[in-house]
mmCIF file of C-alpha atoms and ligand atoms in Angstrom:
data_model
loop_
_atom_site.group_PDB
_atom_site.id
_atom_site.type_symbol
_atom_site.label_atom_id
_atom_site.label_comp_id
_atom_site.label_asym_id
_atom_site.label_seq_id
_atom_site.Cartn_x
_atom_site.Cartn_y
_atom_site.Cartn_z
ATOM 1 C CA MET Y 20 2.099 -23.314 -34.064
ATOM 2 C CA LYS Y 21 2.866 -25.324 -30.996
ATOM 3 C CA ASN Y 22 0.640 -24.599 -28.028
ATOM 4 C CA LEU Y 23 2.875 -23.433 -25.195
ATOM 5 C CA PRO Y 24 1.447 -24.250 -21.777
ATOM 6 C CA LYS Y 25 -0.260 -21.181 -20.365
ATOM 7 C CA LYS Y 26 1.634 -19.377 -17.613
ATOM 8 C CA ILE Y 27 -0.343 -18.273 -14.570
ATOM 9 C CA THR Y 28 0.963 -14.758 -14.102
ATOM 10 C CA PHE Y 29 1.466 -13.136 -10.726
ATOM 11 C CA ASN Y 30 -0.789 -10.181 -11.506
ATOM 12 C CA LYS Y 31 -3.321 -9.225 -14.153
ATOM 13 C CA PRO Y 32 -4.759 -5.698 -14.093
ATOM 14 C CA TYR Y 33 -8.541 -5.872 -13.974
ATOM 15 C CA LEU Y 34 -10.710 -3.589 -16.096
ATOM 16 C CA SER Y 35 -14.162 -3.245 -14.619
ATOM 17 C CA GLY Y 36 -15.835 -2.077 -17.856
ATOM 18 C CA LYS Y 37 -16.175 1.679 -18.157
ATOM 19 C CA GLU Y 38 -12.524 2.736 -18.008
ATOM 20 C CA LEU Y 39 -12.181 3.515 -21.740
ATOM 21 C CA TYR Y 40 -15.563 5.176 -21.839
ATOM 22 C CA TYR Y 41 -14.725 7.595 -19.025
ATOM 23 C CA VAL Y 42 -11.217 8.261 -20.360
ATOM 24 C CA ALA Y 43 -12.737 9.116 -23.768
ATOM 25 C CA ASP Y 44 -15.266 11.312 -22.015
ATOM 26 C CA ALA Y 45 -12.504 13.174 -20.176
ATOM 27 C CA ILE Y 46 -10.668 13.721 -23.467
ATOM 28 C CA ARG Y 47 -13.813 14.860 -25.290
ATOM 29 C CA SER Y 48 -14.653 17.285 -22.489
ATOM 30 C CA GLY Y 49 -11.622 19.358 -23.447
ATOM 31 C CA LYS Y 50 -10.313 19.444 -19.857
ATOM 32 C CA THR Y 51 -7.496 16.911 -19.733
ATOM 33 C CA SER Y 52 -5.139 18.403 -17.136
ATOM 34 C CA GLY Y 53 -5.678 17.744 -13.436
ATOM 35 C CA ASN Y 54 -8.263 18.810 -10.863
ATOM 36 C CA GLY Y 55 -11.281 18.648 -13.166
ATOM 37 C CA LEU Y 56 -14.617 16.876 -13.039
ATOM 38 C CA TYR Y 57 -13.313 13.295 -12.711
ATOM 39 C CA THR Y 58 -10.808 14.278 -10.034
ATOM 40 C CA LYS Y 59 -13.704 15.838 -8.126
ATOM 41 C CA LYS Y 60 -15.850 12.713 -8.596
ATOM 42 C CA CYS Y 61 -13.025 10.572 -7.174
ATOM 43 C CA HIS Y 62 -12.490 12.954 -4.239
ATOM 44 C CA ASP Y 63 -16.231 12.938 -3.462
ATOM 45 C CA PHE Y 64 -16.307 9.161 -3.636
ATOM 46 C CA PHE Y 65 -13.474 8.650 -1.150
ATOM 47 C CA GLU Y 66 -14.694 11.338 1.225
ATOM 48 C CA GLY Y 67 -18.224 9.920 1.101
ATOM 49 C CA LYS Y 68 -17.475 6.216 1.219
ATOM 50 C CA PHE Y 69 -14.726 6.236 3.850
ATOM 51 C CA GLY Y 70 -15.435 9.509 5.647
ATOM 52 C CA PHE Y 71 -11.922 10.825 4.885
ATOM 53 C CA LYS Y 72 -11.881 14.527 5.780
ATOM 54 C CA LYS Y 73 -9.909 15.665 2.770
ATOM 55 C CA VAL Y 74 -8.281 13.738 -0.054
ATOM 56 C CA LEU Y 75 -6.121 14.710 -3.029
ATOM 57 C CA LEU Y 76 -5.479 12.341 -5.922
ATOM 58 C CA THR Y 77 -1.789 12.150 -6.734
ATOM 59 C CA THR Y 78 0.359 10.750 -9.527
ATOM 60 C CA SER Y 79 1.480 7.947 -7.173
ATOM 61 C CA CYS Y 80 1.589 6.819 -3.568
ATOM 62 C CA THR Y 81 5.290 7.690 -3.703
ATOM 63 C CA HIS Y 82 4.347 11.290 -4.467
ATOM 64 C CA ALA Y 83 1.690 11.316 -1.741
ATOM 65 C CA LEU Y 84 4.414 10.225 0.718
ATOM 66 C CA GLU Y 85 6.673 13.017 -0.565
ATOM 67 C CA MET Y 86 3.840 15.478 0.053
ATOM 68 C CA ALA Y 87 3.502 14.116 3.586
ATOM 69 C CA ALA Y 88 7.232 14.702 4.204
ATOM 70 C CA LEU Y 89 6.887 18.318 3.007
ATOM 71 C CA LEU Y 90 3.733 18.875 5.059
ATOM 72 C CA ILE Y 91 5.270 17.771 8.345
ATOM 73 C CA ASN Y 92 8.218 19.952 7.440
ATOM 74 C CA ILE Y 93 10.979 17.357 7.627
ATOM 75 C CA GLN Y 94 14.365 19.035 8.088
ATOM 76 C CA PRO Y 95 17.843 17.531 7.717
ATOM 77 C CA GLY Y 96 18.630 15.466 10.798
ATOM 78 C CA ASP Y 97 15.031 14.757 11.759
ATOM 79 C CA GLU Y 98 14.398 11.105 12.551
ATOM 80 C CA VAL Y 99 11.526 9.063 11.158
ATOM 81 C CA ILE Y 100 10.633 5.627 12.506
ATOM 82 C CA ILE Y 101 9.886 3.294 9.587
ATOM 83 C CA PRO Y 102 9.442 -0.468 9.269
ATOM 84 C CA SER Y 103 12.362 -2.098 7.490
ATOM 85 C CA PHE Y 104 10.099 -4.584 5.716
ATOM 86 C CA THR Y 105 8.384 -2.204 3.290
ATOM 87 C CA PHE Y 106 8.607 -0.647 -0.144
ATOM 88 C CA VAL Y 107 11.415 1.862 -0.683
ATOM 89 C CA SER Y 108 9.050 4.844 -1.049
ATOM 90 C CA SER Y 109 7.900 4.569 2.594
ATOM 91 C CA ALA Y 110 11.445 5.634 3.529
ATOM 92 C CA ASN Y 111 12.779 7.450 0.466
ATOM 93 C CA ALA Y 112 10.148 10.203 0.628
ATOM 94 C CA PHE Y 113 11.562 11.322 4.007
ATOM 95 C CA ILE Y 114 15.216 10.718 3.100
ATOM 96 C CA LEU Y 115 14.753 13.121 0.168
ATOM 97 C CA GLN Y 116 14.158 15.913 2.708
ATOM 98 C CA GLY Y 117 17.229 14.940 4.736
ATOM 99 C CA ALA Y 118 15.624 12.714 7.369
ATOM 100 C CA LYS Y 119 17.370 9.819 9.048
ATOM 101 C CA ALA Y 120 15.410 6.566 8.831
ATOM 102 C CA VAL Y 121 15.263 4.656 12.103
ATOM 103 C CA PHE Y 122 14.302 1.236 10.836
ATOM 104 C CA THR Y 123 12.084 -0.944 12.978
ATOM 105 C CA ASP Y 124 11.472 -4.662 13.114
ATOM 106 C CA SER Y 125 8.328 -6.541 12.111
ATOM 107 C CA CYS Y 126 6.262 -8.590 14.553
ATOM 108 C CA SER Y 127 7.375 -12.181 14.922
ATOM 109 C CA ASP Y 128 3.995 -13.605 13.866
ATOM 110 C CA GLN Y 129 3.158 -11.187 11.011
ATOM 111 C CA PRO Y 130 5.023 -8.624 8.883
ATOM 112 C CA ASN Y 131 3.615 -5.356 10.328
ATOM 113 C CA ILE Y 132 5.724 -2.978 12.426
ATOM 114 C CA ASP Y 133 6.211 -4.229 15.986
ATOM 115 C CA ALA Y 134 4.532 -1.512 18.042
ATOM 116 C CA GLU Y 135 6.267 -2.793 21.192
ATOM 117 C CA HIS Y 136 9.621 -1.713 19.781
ATOM 118 C CA ILE Y 137 8.700 1.799 18.763
ATOM 119 C CA GLU Y 138 8.963 3.688 22.053
ATOM 120 C CA SER Y 139 12.575 2.751 22.707
ATOM 121 C CA LEU Y 140 13.466 4.272 19.313
ATOM 122 C CA ILE Y 141 11.860 7.663 19.943
ATOM 123 C CA SER Y 142 14.384 10.469 20.587
ATOM 124 C CA SER Y 143 14.191 14.256 20.776
ATOM 125 C CA LYS Y 144 14.791 14.280 17.005
ATOM 126 C CA THR Y 145 11.901 11.962 16.124
ATOM 127 C CA LYS Y 146 9.375 13.732 13.912
ATOM 128 C CA ALA Y 147 7.154 10.926 12.694
ATOM 129 C CA ILE Y 148 6.270 7.262 12.645
ATOM 130 C CA VAL Y 149 5.426 5.696 9.294
ATOM 131 C CA VAL Y 150 3.248 2.604 9.512
ATOM 132 C CA VAL Y 151 2.552 0.249 6.616
ATOM 133 C CA HIS Y 152 -0.562 -1.937 6.751
ATOM 134 C CA TYR Y 153 1.094 -4.895 5.071
ATOM 135 C CA ALA Y 154 -1.239 -6.918 2.822
ATOM 136 C CA GLY Y 155 -4.033 -4.570 3.950
ATOM 137 C CA VAL Y 156 -3.874 -5.859 7.526
ATOM 138 C CA ALA Y 157 -4.094 -3.070 10.107
ATOM 139 C CA CYS Y 158 -1.152 -2.192 12.339
ATOM 140 C CA ASP Y 159 -1.750 -1.875 16.078
ATOM 141 C CA MET Y 160 -3.074 1.672 15.648
ATOM 142 C CA LYS Y 161 -4.369 2.329 19.139
ATOM 143 C CA LYS Y 162 -0.971 1.679 20.650
ATOM 144 C CA ILE Y 163 0.825 3.630 17.917
ATOM 145 C CA MET Y 164 -1.445 6.704 18.106
ATOM 146 C CA ARG Y 165 -1.152 6.739 21.882
ATOM 147 C CA LEU Y 166 2.664 6.738 21.633
ATOM 148 C CA ALA Y 167 2.592 9.483 19.019
ATOM 149 C CA ASP Y 168 0.317 11.660 21.169
ATOM 150 C CA LYS Y 169 2.453 11.108 24.227
ATOM 151 C CA HIS Y 170 5.630 12.207 22.399
ATOM 152 C CA GLY Y 171 4.083 14.839 20.119
ATOM 153 C CA ILE Y 172 5.029 13.169 16.841
ATOM 154 C CA PHE Y 173 3.108 12.572 13.632
ATOM 155 C CA VAL Y 174 1.813 9.268 12.294
ATOM 156 C CA ILE Y 175 1.736 8.682 8.563
ATOM 157 C CA GLU Y 176 -0.126 5.626 7.333
ATOM 158 C CA ASP Y 177 1.314 4.143 4.153
ATOM 159 C CA ALA Y 178 -1.988 2.518 3.232
ATOM 160 C CA ALA Y 179 -0.896 1.492 -0.286
ATOM 161 C CA HIS Y 180 -2.270 -2.021 0.301
ATOM 162 C CA ALA Y 181 -5.100 -1.047 2.561
ATOM 163 C CA ILE Y 182 -8.054 0.341 0.631
ATOM 164 C CA ASP Y 183 -11.396 -0.736 2.106
ATOM 165 C CA SER Y 184 -9.773 -2.309 5.136
ATOM 166 C CA TYR Y 185 -10.838 -1.447 8.659
ATOM 167 C CA TYR Y 186 -9.431 -1.207 12.160
ATOM 168 C CA GLN Y 187 -11.643 -2.818 14.798
ATOM 169 C CA ASN Y 188 -14.269 -3.450 12.145
ATOM 170 C CA GLU Y 189 -15.344 0.137 11.688
ATOM 171 C CA THR Y 190 -12.491 2.627 11.323
ATOM 172 C CA PRO Y 191 -11.200 2.741 7.728
ATOM 173 C CA LEU Y 192 -7.433 2.415 7.435
ATOM 174 C CA GLY Y 193 -6.131 5.718 6.149
ATOM 175 C CA SER Y 194 -8.391 7.713 8.465
ATOM 176 C CA ILE Y 195 -6.339 7.265 11.650
ATOM 177 C CA GLY Y 196 -2.892 8.846 11.165
ATOM 178 C CA HIS Y 197 -2.374 12.597 10.705
ATOM 179 C CA LEU Y 198 -1.736 11.923 7.006
ATOM 180 C CA SER Y 199 -2.219 8.780 4.925
ATOM 181 C CA THR Y 200 -1.331 7.612 1.452
ATOM 182 C CA PHE Y 201 -2.850 5.132 -1.000
ATOM 183 C CA SER Y 202 -1.632 3.630 -4.270
ATOM 184 C CA PHE Y 203 -3.531 2.845 -7.471
ATOM 185 C CA HIS Y 204 -0.556 1.201 -9.162
ATOM 186 C CA GLU Y 205 -1.605 -1.724 -11.342
ATOM 187 C CA THR Y 206 -0.671 -4.237 -8.632
ATOM 188 C CA LYS Y 207 -3.104 -2.814 -6.076
ATOM 189 C CA ASN Y 208 -6.833 -3.543 -5.484
ATOM 190 C CA LEU Y 209 -8.001 -0.416 -7.346
ATOM 191 C CA ILE Y 210 -5.862 0.725 -10.253
ATOM 192 C CA SER Y 211 -5.235 3.602 -12.635
ATOM 193 C CA GLY Y 212 -1.941 2.385 -14.138
ATOM 194 C CA GLU Y 213 0.078 4.664 -11.887
ATOM 195 C CA GLY Y 214 -1.734 6.759 -9.324
ATOM 196 C CA GLY Y 215 -2.195 7.496 -5.676
ATOM 197 C CA MET Y 216 -3.900 9.629 -3.064
ATOM 198 C CA LEU Y 217 -3.047 11.715 -0.031
ATOM 199 C CA VAL Y 218 -5.538 11.724 2.844
ATOM 200 C CA VAL Y 219 -5.388 14.724 5.170
ATOM 201 C CA ASN Y 220 -6.905 13.835 8.534
ATOM 202 C CA ASP Y 221 -5.310 16.649 10.556
ATOM 203 C CA ASP Y 222 -6.919 19.969 9.558
ATOM 204 C CA GLN Y 223 -3.733 21.930 10.136
ATOM 205 C CA PHE Y 224 -2.410 20.447 6.866
ATOM 206 C CA ALA Y 225 -5.473 20.893 4.667
ATOM 207 C CA GLU Y 226 -4.754 24.247 3.072
ATOM 208 C CA ARG Y 227 -1.038 23.720 2.565
ATOM 209 C CA ALA Y 228 -1.612 20.256 1.087
ATOM 210 C CA GLU Y 229 -3.539 21.831 -1.794
ATOM 211 C CA ILE Y 230 -0.787 24.380 -2.370
ATOM 212 C CA ILE Y 231 1.999 21.787 -2.418
ATOM 213 C CA TRP Y 232 -0.153 19.694 -4.774
ATOM 214 C CA GLU Y 233 -0.460 22.619 -7.228
ATOM 215 C CA LYS Y 234 3.247 23.526 -7.632
ATOM 216 C CA GLY Y 235 3.324 25.836 -4.620
ATOM 217 C CA THR Y 236 0.472 28.003 -5.906
ATOM 218 C CA ASN Y 237 -2.951 28.811 -4.510
ATOM 219 C CA ARG Y 238 -4.602 27.817 -7.782
ATOM 220 C CA ALA Y 239 -7.105 25.441 -6.172
ATOM 221 C CA ALA Y 240 -8.407 28.258 -3.943
ATOM 222 C CA PHE Y 241 -8.421 30.580 -6.969
ATOM 223 C CA TRP Y 242 -10.667 28.185 -8.930
ATOM 224 C CA ARG Y 243 -13.075 28.139 -6.026
ATOM 225 C CA GLY Y 244 -13.129 31.956 -6.097
ATOM 226 C CA GLU Y 245 -11.596 32.246 -2.621
ATOM 227 C CA VAL Y 246 -8.705 34.462 -3.781
ATOM 228 C CA ASP Y 247 -8.709 36.881 -6.703
ATOM 229 C CA LYS Y 248 -5.218 36.118 -8.031
ATOM 230 C CA TYR Y 249 -3.267 32.976 -8.186
ATOM 231 C CA ASN Y 250 0.257 33.227 -6.915
ATOM 232 C CA TRP Y 251 3.355 31.376 -5.934
ATOM 233 C CA VAL Y 252 2.858 31.131 -2.163
ATOM 234 C CA ASP Y 253 4.961 28.168 -0.929
ATOM 235 C CA ILE Y 254 7.128 25.283 -2.110
ATOM 236 C CA GLY Y 255 5.418 22.482 -3.985
ATOM 237 C CA SER Y 256 5.540 20.341 -7.084
ATOM 238 C CA SER Y 257 3.222 18.863 -9.694
ATOM 239 C CA TYR Y 258 1.543 16.072 -7.781
ATOM 240 C CA LEU Y 259 -1.877 16.006 -9.412
ATOM 241 C CA PRO Y 260 -2.788 13.394 -12.020
ATOM 242 C CA SER Y 261 -4.413 14.235 -15.352
ATOM 243 C CA GLU Y 262 -8.165 13.885 -15.817
ATOM 244 C CA MET Y 263 -7.579 10.752 -17.964
ATOM 245 C CA ILE Y 264 -6.068 9.007 -14.945
ATOM 246 C CA ALA Y 265 -8.873 10.194 -12.653
ATOM 247 C CA ALA Y 266 -11.473 9.043 -15.227
ATOM 248 C CA PHE Y 267 -9.910 5.573 -15.364
ATOM 249 C CA LEU Y 268 -9.881 5.397 -11.582
ATOM 250 C CA TYR Y 269 -13.496 6.521 -11.335
ATOM 251 C CA ALA Y 270 -14.614 3.460 -13.330
ATOM 252 C CA GLN Y 271 -12.845 1.302 -10.752
ATOM 253 C CA LEU Y 272 -14.444 3.129 -7.841
ATOM 254 C CA GLU Y 273 -17.914 2.450 -9.207
ATOM 255 C CA ASN Y 274 -17.064 -1.249 -8.948
ATOM 256 C CA LEU Y 275 -15.302 -1.194 -5.597
ATOM 257 C CA SER Y 276 -17.661 -3.623 -3.895
ATOM 258 C CA SER Y 277 -17.611 -6.270 -6.632
ATOM 259 C CA ILE Y 278 -13.823 -5.982 -6.920
ATOM 260 C CA GLN Y 279 -13.456 -6.400 -3.166
ATOM 261 C CA GLU Y 280 -15.919 -9.256 -2.980
ATOM 262 C CA ARG Y 281 -14.096 -11.210 -5.675
ATOM 263 C CA ARG Y 282 -10.643 -10.534 -4.258
ATOM 264 C CA LYS Y 283 -11.682 -11.682 -0.788
ATOM 265 C CA GLU Y 284 -13.104 -14.840 -2.359
ATOM 266 C CA VAL Y 285 -9.731 -15.550 -4.013
ATOM 267 C CA TRP Y 286 -8.074 -15.019 -0.608
ATOM 268 C CA ASN Y 287 -10.500 -17.387 1.141
ATOM 269 C CA ILE Y 288 -9.985 -20.124 -1.446
ATOM 270 C CA TYR Y 289 -6.217 -19.981 -0.870
ATOM 271 C CA TYR Y 290 -6.678 -19.933 2.897
ATOM 272 C CA GLU Y 291 -8.977 -22.940 2.947
ATOM 273 C CA GLY Y 292 -6.923 -24.892 0.402
ATOM 274 C CA LEU Y 293 -3.617 -24.338 2.176
ATOM 275 C CA ASN Y 294 -4.686 -24.294 5.818
ATOM 276 C CA ILE Y 295 -3.599 -27.901 6.277
ATOM 277 C CA LEU Y 296 0.015 -26.788 5.750
ATOM 278 C CA ASN Y 297 -0.441 -24.180 8.467
ATOM 279 C CA ASN Y 298 -1.905 -26.764 10.820
ATOM 280 C CA ASN Y 299 1.039 -29.096 10.442
ATOM 281 C CA SER Y 300 3.577 -26.220 10.562
ATOM 282 C CA LYS Y 301 4.897 -26.723 7.027
ATOM 283 C CA VAL Y 302 4.280 -23.020 6.294
ATOM 284 C CA ARG Y 303 2.697 -20.040 8.024
ATOM 285 C CA LEU Y 304 -0.416 -18.510 6.480
ATOM 286 C CA PRO Y 305 -1.259 -14.820 7.007
ATOM 287 C CA LEU Y 306 -2.166 -14.027 10.600
ATOM 288 C CA ILE Y 307 -4.894 -11.415 11.064
ATOM 289 C CA PRO Y 308 -4.860 -9.847 14.570
ATOM 290 C CA ASP Y 309 -8.301 -9.480 16.162
ATOM 291 C CA TYR Y 310 -8.318 -5.697 15.626
ATOM 292 C CA ALA Y 311 -7.655 -6.149 11.875
ATOM 293 C CA MET Y 312 -9.255 -7.793 8.824
ATOM 294 C CA ASN Y 313 -8.351 -9.104 5.403
ATOM 295 C CA ASN Y 314 -9.130 -6.816 2.406
ATOM 296 C CA GLY Y 315 -8.140 -9.183 -0.396
ATOM 297 C CA HIS Y 316 -4.942 -7.358 -1.302
ATOM 298 C CA MET Y 317 -2.543 -10.282 -1.503
ATOM 299 C CA PHE Y 318 -1.997 -13.847 -0.363
ATOM 300 C CA TYR Y 319 1.351 -14.927 1.018
ATOM 301 C CA LEU Y 320 2.991 -17.873 2.726
ATOM 302 C CA VAL Y 321 5.953 -17.798 5.083
ATOM 303 C CA CYS Y 322 8.284 -20.730 4.410
ATOM 304 C CA ASN Y 323 10.627 -22.267 6.980
ATOM 305 C CA SER Y 324 13.844 -21.145 5.293
ATOM 306 C CA LEU Y 325 15.218 -19.164 2.373
ATOM 307 C CA GLN Y 326 16.325 -22.392 0.738
ATOM 308 C CA GLU Y 327 12.845 -23.865 1.017
ATOM 309 C CA ARG Y 328 11.309 -20.707 -0.453
ATOM 310 C CA THR Y 329 13.707 -20.773 -3.408
ATOM 311 C CA GLY Y 330 12.761 -24.411 -3.954
ATOM 312 C CA LEU Y 331 9.051 -23.604 -3.852
ATOM 313 C CA ILE Y 332 9.300 -20.629 -6.238
ATOM 314 C CA ASN Y 333 11.380 -22.701 -8.695
ATOM 315 C CA ASN Y 334 9.007 -25.623 -8.421
ATOM 316 C CA LEU Y 335 5.967 -23.444 -9.103
ATOM 317 C CA ASN Y 336 7.797 -21.826 -12.003
ATOM 318 C CA GLN Y 337 8.378 -25.247 -13.571
ATOM 319 C CA ASN Y 338 4.620 -25.705 -13.323
ATOM 320 C CA ASN Y 339 4.082 -22.373 -15.106
ATOM 321 C CA ILE Y 340 3.003 -20.578 -11.950
ATOM 322 C CA HIS Y 341 4.592 -17.232 -11.262
ATOM 323 C CA ALA Y 342 5.027 -16.758 -7.494
ATOM 324 C CA VAL Y 343 7.295 -14.015 -6.170
ATOM 325 C CA PHE Y 344 9.074 -12.933 -3.017
ATOM 326 C CA HIS Y 345 8.610 -9.423 -1.688
ATOM 327 C CA TYR Y 346 10.588 -6.650 0.027
ATOM 328 C CA ILE Y 347 14.267 -6.909 0.871
ATOM 329 C CA SER Y 348 14.791 -5.344 4.332
ATOM 330 C CA LEU Y 349 15.583 -1.667 3.763
ATOM 331 C CA HIS Y 350 18.192 -1.581 6.548
ATOM 332 C CA LYS Y 351 20.202 -4.051 4.455
ATOM 333 C CA SER Y 352 19.686 -2.285 1.124
ATOM 334 C CA PRO Y 353 22.774 -1.177 -0.829
ATOM 335 C CA TYR Y 354 21.704 2.446 -0.298
ATOM 336 C CA TYR Y 355 21.086 2.322 3.453
ATOM 337 C CA LYS Y 356 23.154 -0.484 4.948
ATOM 338 C CA ASN Y 357 26.076 1.806 5.821
ATOM 339 C CA LYS Y 358 23.752 4.410 7.308
ATOM 340 C CA HIS Y 359 21.810 1.969 9.497
ATOM 341 C CA ASP Y 360 22.766 1.982 13.190
ATOM 342 C CA GLY Y 361 23.562 -1.722 13.215
ATOM 343 C CA ARG Y 362 20.567 -3.028 15.192
ATOM 344 C CA GLU Y 363 19.526 -6.493 14.102
ATOM 345 C CA LEU Y 364 15.999 -6.675 12.728
ATOM 346 C CA ALA Y 365 15.528 -10.399 12.662
ATOM 347 C CA ASN Y 366 11.821 -10.528 11.849
ATOM 348 C CA ALA Y 367 12.136 -8.120 8.916
ATOM 349 C CA ASP Y 368 14.922 -10.339 7.597
ATOM 350 C CA LYS Y 369 12.762 -13.414 8.121
ATOM 351 C CA TYR Y 370 10.021 -12.024 5.867
ATOM 352 C CA SER Y 371 12.630 -10.864 3.328
ATOM 353 C CA ASP Y 372 13.999 -14.375 3.155
ATOM 354 C CA ARG Y 373 10.954 -16.562 3.558
ATOM 355 C CA LEU Y 374 7.786 -14.818 2.395
ATOM 356 C CA VAL Y 375 6.327 -15.776 -0.982
ATOM 357 C CA ARG Y 376 3.326 -14.163 -2.691
ATOM 358 C CA LEU Y 377 0.960 -16.241 -4.822
ATOM 359 C CA PRO Y 378 -0.760 -15.148 -8.072
ATOM 360 C CA PHE Y 379 -3.599 -12.873 -7.033
ATOM 361 C CA TYR Y 380 -6.088 -11.031 -9.242
ATOM 362 C CA TYR Y 381 -9.792 -10.640 -9.919
ATOM 363 C CA GLU Y 382 -9.814 -12.894 -12.986
ATOM 364 C CA LEU Y 383 -7.795 -15.744 -11.487
ATOM 365 C CA THR Y 384 -9.961 -18.750 -12.365
ATOM 366 C CA ASN Y 385 -10.972 -21.404 -9.869
ATOM 367 C CA SER Y 386 -9.231 -24.061 -11.946
ATOM 368 C CA ASP Y 387 -5.968 -22.061 -12.021
ATOM 369 C CA GLN Y 388 -6.250 -21.489 -8.309
ATOM 370 C CA ASN Y 389 -6.824 -25.181 -7.691
ATOM 371 C CA LYS Y 390 -3.759 -25.953 -9.784
ATOM 372 C CA ILE Y 391 -1.671 -23.555 -7.673
ATOM 373 C CA ILE Y 392 -2.951 -25.052 -4.414
ATOM 374 C CA LYS Y 393 -2.339 -28.609 -5.627
ATOM 375 C CA SER Y 394 1.196 -27.758 -6.733
ATOM 376 C CA ILE Y 395 2.019 -26.285 -3.332
ATOM 377 C CA LEU Y 396 0.511 -29.247 -1.440
ATOM 378 C CA LYS Y 397 2.499 -31.606 -3.677
ATOM 379 C CA PHE Y 398 5.730 -29.666 -3.082
ATOM 380 C CA TYR Y 399 5.207 -29.896 0.676
ATOM 381 C CA SER Y 400 4.339 -33.581 0.603
ATOM 382 C CA SER Y 401 7.965 -34.146 -0.421
ATOM 383 C CA VAL Y 402 9.809 -31.815 1.976
HETATM 384 C C1 PLP E 25 2.978 0.119 -4.018
HETATM 385 C C2 PLP E 25 3.507 0.704 -2.760
HETATM 386 C C3 PLP E 25 3.998 2.013 -2.682
HETATM 387 C C4 PLP E 25 4.231 2.865 -3.882
HETATM 388 O O1 PLP E 25 3.098 3.099 -4.630
HETATM 389 P P1 PLP E 25 3.225 3.851 -6.020
HETATM 390 O O2 PLP E 25 1.824 4.286 -6.275
HETATM 391 O O3 PLP E 25 3.741 2.848 -7.002
HETATM 392 O O4 PLP E 25 4.161 5.002 -5.842
HETATM 393 C C5 PLP E 25 4.363 2.519 -1.449
HETATM 394 N N1 PLP E 25 4.277 1.781 -0.340
HETATM 395 C C6 PLP E 25 3.844 0.518 -0.371
HETATM 396 C C7 PLP E 25 3.742 -0.259 0.907
HETATM 397 C C8 PLP E 25 3.477 -0.064 -1.587
HETATM 398 O O5 PLP E 25 3.068 -1.343 -1.628
#
């Protein structure tokens, strides 16, 4: 058989070693549905490691966002301020409950929500601000929390990219907003195939979060012996993952520091190898504001035009390197474009058109990474 040249994929899910062992253990234990021993181990880990007040594993970050929309009691007509440059779930979870998305632009020098623009968008109908820590880089949380306090609205952190990332060096992302959500989808730093987590930082939501999580019942309190019957007490759905998923995730949690160390190393190698292009303005490398840090979630470049980005992606593809663009501005999506109020969001569109993500995973070899860097430098030596 002919040896086809090996393709460098965009992502490769990393198994840290004990995933199968713990999944088998969960199956052998006889308790395979949710909220068992492995779910508890994961909850304890997150609460201990990051000081989150209360966490609930979910079947996805999408579902954690839907729980957040139910918890803050979104009603038809409520407005939610959301960055346009994000994944559909950051908005869809609120739209499902009848909210109107008020899409907001990104900063000019990096993709996060432009906090300067938020206040002018707040109206008497505004219920919440959703922030997304793009690529694990913190949003301007002090400014955003101050605005939210001033106007009495909630902040929900979509921290899907942001595990083990900190604001001002010490405050874990996900611990700042009233509610926060994480993802363990196979493209994230920690994975369980599909999976996610809701973080409840505001105590007023703690009890109801558990009820919504368990199909609108007080089953979690019943298991703890706090009530003597378990009943249908509120609305809810089935948001808890099975023990097999929690067991898989637990193996990843035990290796959090080595996973993070390796991923940050991959990030640094890209940064050092490509910095020359940043210095001579051929591309923009990720900008990390002084209140934020890099958590090794992804590495991206911002090209000078859509045409240039298409050329780069095609060129890398011909070299068997799979690089990809990212979000398409939600205010221009087929679903929302006719509902958007018409404001131009030029920076969100810039990142839609010009941002490209490079292959990024734990097992990316140094020689593959060097090949990627060389290919990009070569491409830019000719444009
Ligand atoms: C991945 C992602 C989600 C969705 O996560 P799932 O766990 O796949 O539902 C939501 N928001 C952002 C910013 C994401 O990157």
